[in-house]
C-alpha cells in the first residue's frame, strides 16, 4: 500500500495572510482531500523578530472562513505535534549537530563586521562574496581552524552559527511536479546558515526536519521558495532521508504591468488582497465576497480544469484538482473577474440565504420589514447585484417612499396631462380588491385600451412616481410588493409635488 498523502501549509506568522498564501493553502487542501490525505497547518515562528501578534489566529480564521480547515495543527493536535516551531525549538540542535558529525555542516564564527568587510571588498573588485567552497577555508570556521581552536571558542561561549557545507562541482538534478526537471550547478550555492547560537534553527533546517518528522509526502508552496529547493534536497541527502515531492506554484501577478501582486496594488485599485480585514485593510469577507467565490477565483489562479468551465464548488474542485494542471507561468490577478465570480455565486444562493444577510442591512437602516417581503424583494433584484451590499441601492424604493424624483426623467415624463391621467390610475388602483401583480396589470391595461391612451403616457410616469427613477423590475410586481395603500400614497404625493 502506498503511503498516506500528507501535506502542510507552513506560514510564518508575520502578518495577515496574503491572498497568495491563501491560494497555497487551498491547493494543499485540494490535493490532500483529492487523495484522501491529511492537511496540516504548521506555524513557522522561529524568527521571533518578525512575529506579529494575532497573525496565527488570523490565518486559522481565514482557512475556516474559506471552508478549508486543517486536520492537524495548533489546537488540533494529531500525532505529530506540537505544530508551532517555537514549541519544537529544543529538537533542532541535535539535527544540526548530526550534520556536523557526518561532515555536512560546520561551525562558523565570523562576526557580522568581518562578513561585511568581505562583502565590500569583493564588491570593490567587481565580485560577489559567497560563503562557500570558494573562500570558506579563508574564513573563521571549524573547517579552517584547528579542533583545539574551535573547542576553545565554543568553550568560551563565542557566538557561532552552523552552516551547511554545500558540495563543490556537482550537477544537482531537482524534480518539481509542475516544472519538471531542473539542473543546478552546486558551485553557485552558498553555505546557508542552519542554526544560530541563540538556540534557534533557521527556516531551512526547521522546515526540513519538521517535514520529515511530520511525514510530509508533498511540499506545495509558492514559487518564491524554488531557489531554496537545491539546499532542501541536499539537506535530505545529508540526513539520509527520503525527500518529499515538490510542487512550486506560479506567482500571482499584478492586474496590469509586471511583477508580483502587492498590497499597494490593492490600495491603488481599490480591491482587497487579504481574505479578512487586517487593521485598515479591508478583506474579501468584509468587502462582501462569499467564501465560495474566493475559493473559486483562487483555484483558477494558476490551475486550469482543461475545459471551459469556470464555476466550481469546493467539492467539485476536490474531485478534479491535480498538480499536473497547475501552470508554470505567473497567474494574473483580475479584480473585475473576481467580482464576476461573486455575482455568479450570489445568483446561486437561495432567496432565503440572501434575505437573511440583507435583513441585517435593513435593520441597521432602522427599516422595519418582515422576512417574507425581504425575500420577495431579493428575488426581484438579485439578478442585477454583484454583492449583497448592492441590494439597498437596487431596492430602497420597496421600503421607503421616494423623497425626490430624478430630474431628467421628470422633464421627459411629466407632461401637462399626466396629473389627470395619474388621478385616474389612482382610482383604478383604489378599486382593486385583489392587489396582485397580474391582476393589477390586467385591469390597468384594460383601462388604457378602453381610454385609447398610449402605454408611454401611463407606464413611464407611473414608474417615476413609484420608484423615484426609471429603474427597477416589472412595475406591477413593485406595486404588489409595496401594497395598495402605499401605491396610492405615492401617486398622491407625486401629483402634489410634481404639479407645482
Ligand atoms: N515559512 C515559509 C513561508 O512563510 C514556508 C515555506 C515552505 O512552505 O516551505 O512561506
CSV table of C-alpha atoms and ligand atoms in Angstrom, one decimal, residues 8 10-12 44 203 207 221 225, ligand 1:
chain,number,residue,atom,x,y,z
A,8,UNK,CA,1.2,21.1,5.1
A,10,UNK,CA,3.6,26.4,6.7
A,11,UNK,CA,3.1,30.1,7.0
A,12,UNK,CA,5.2,32.4,9.2
A,44,UNK,CA,6.9,28.6,11.3
A,203,UNK,CA,13.8,28.3,8.3
A,207,UNK,CA,11.4,23.2,7.7
A,221,UNK,CA,4.4,26.1,-1.9
A,225,UNK,CA,10.8,29.1,-2.5
B,1,LIG,N1,7.5,29.5,6.3
B,1,LIG,C1,7.6,29.5,4.9
B,1,LIG,C2,6.6,30.6,4.4
B,1,LIG,O1,6.4,31.5,5.2
B,1,LIG,C3,7.2,28.2,4.4
B,1,LIG,C4,7.7,27.8,3.0
B,1,LIG,C5,7.5,26.4,2.7
B,1,LIG,O2,6.3,26.0,2.5
B,1,LIG,O3,8.4,25.6,2.7
B,1,LIG,O4,6.0,30.6,3.4
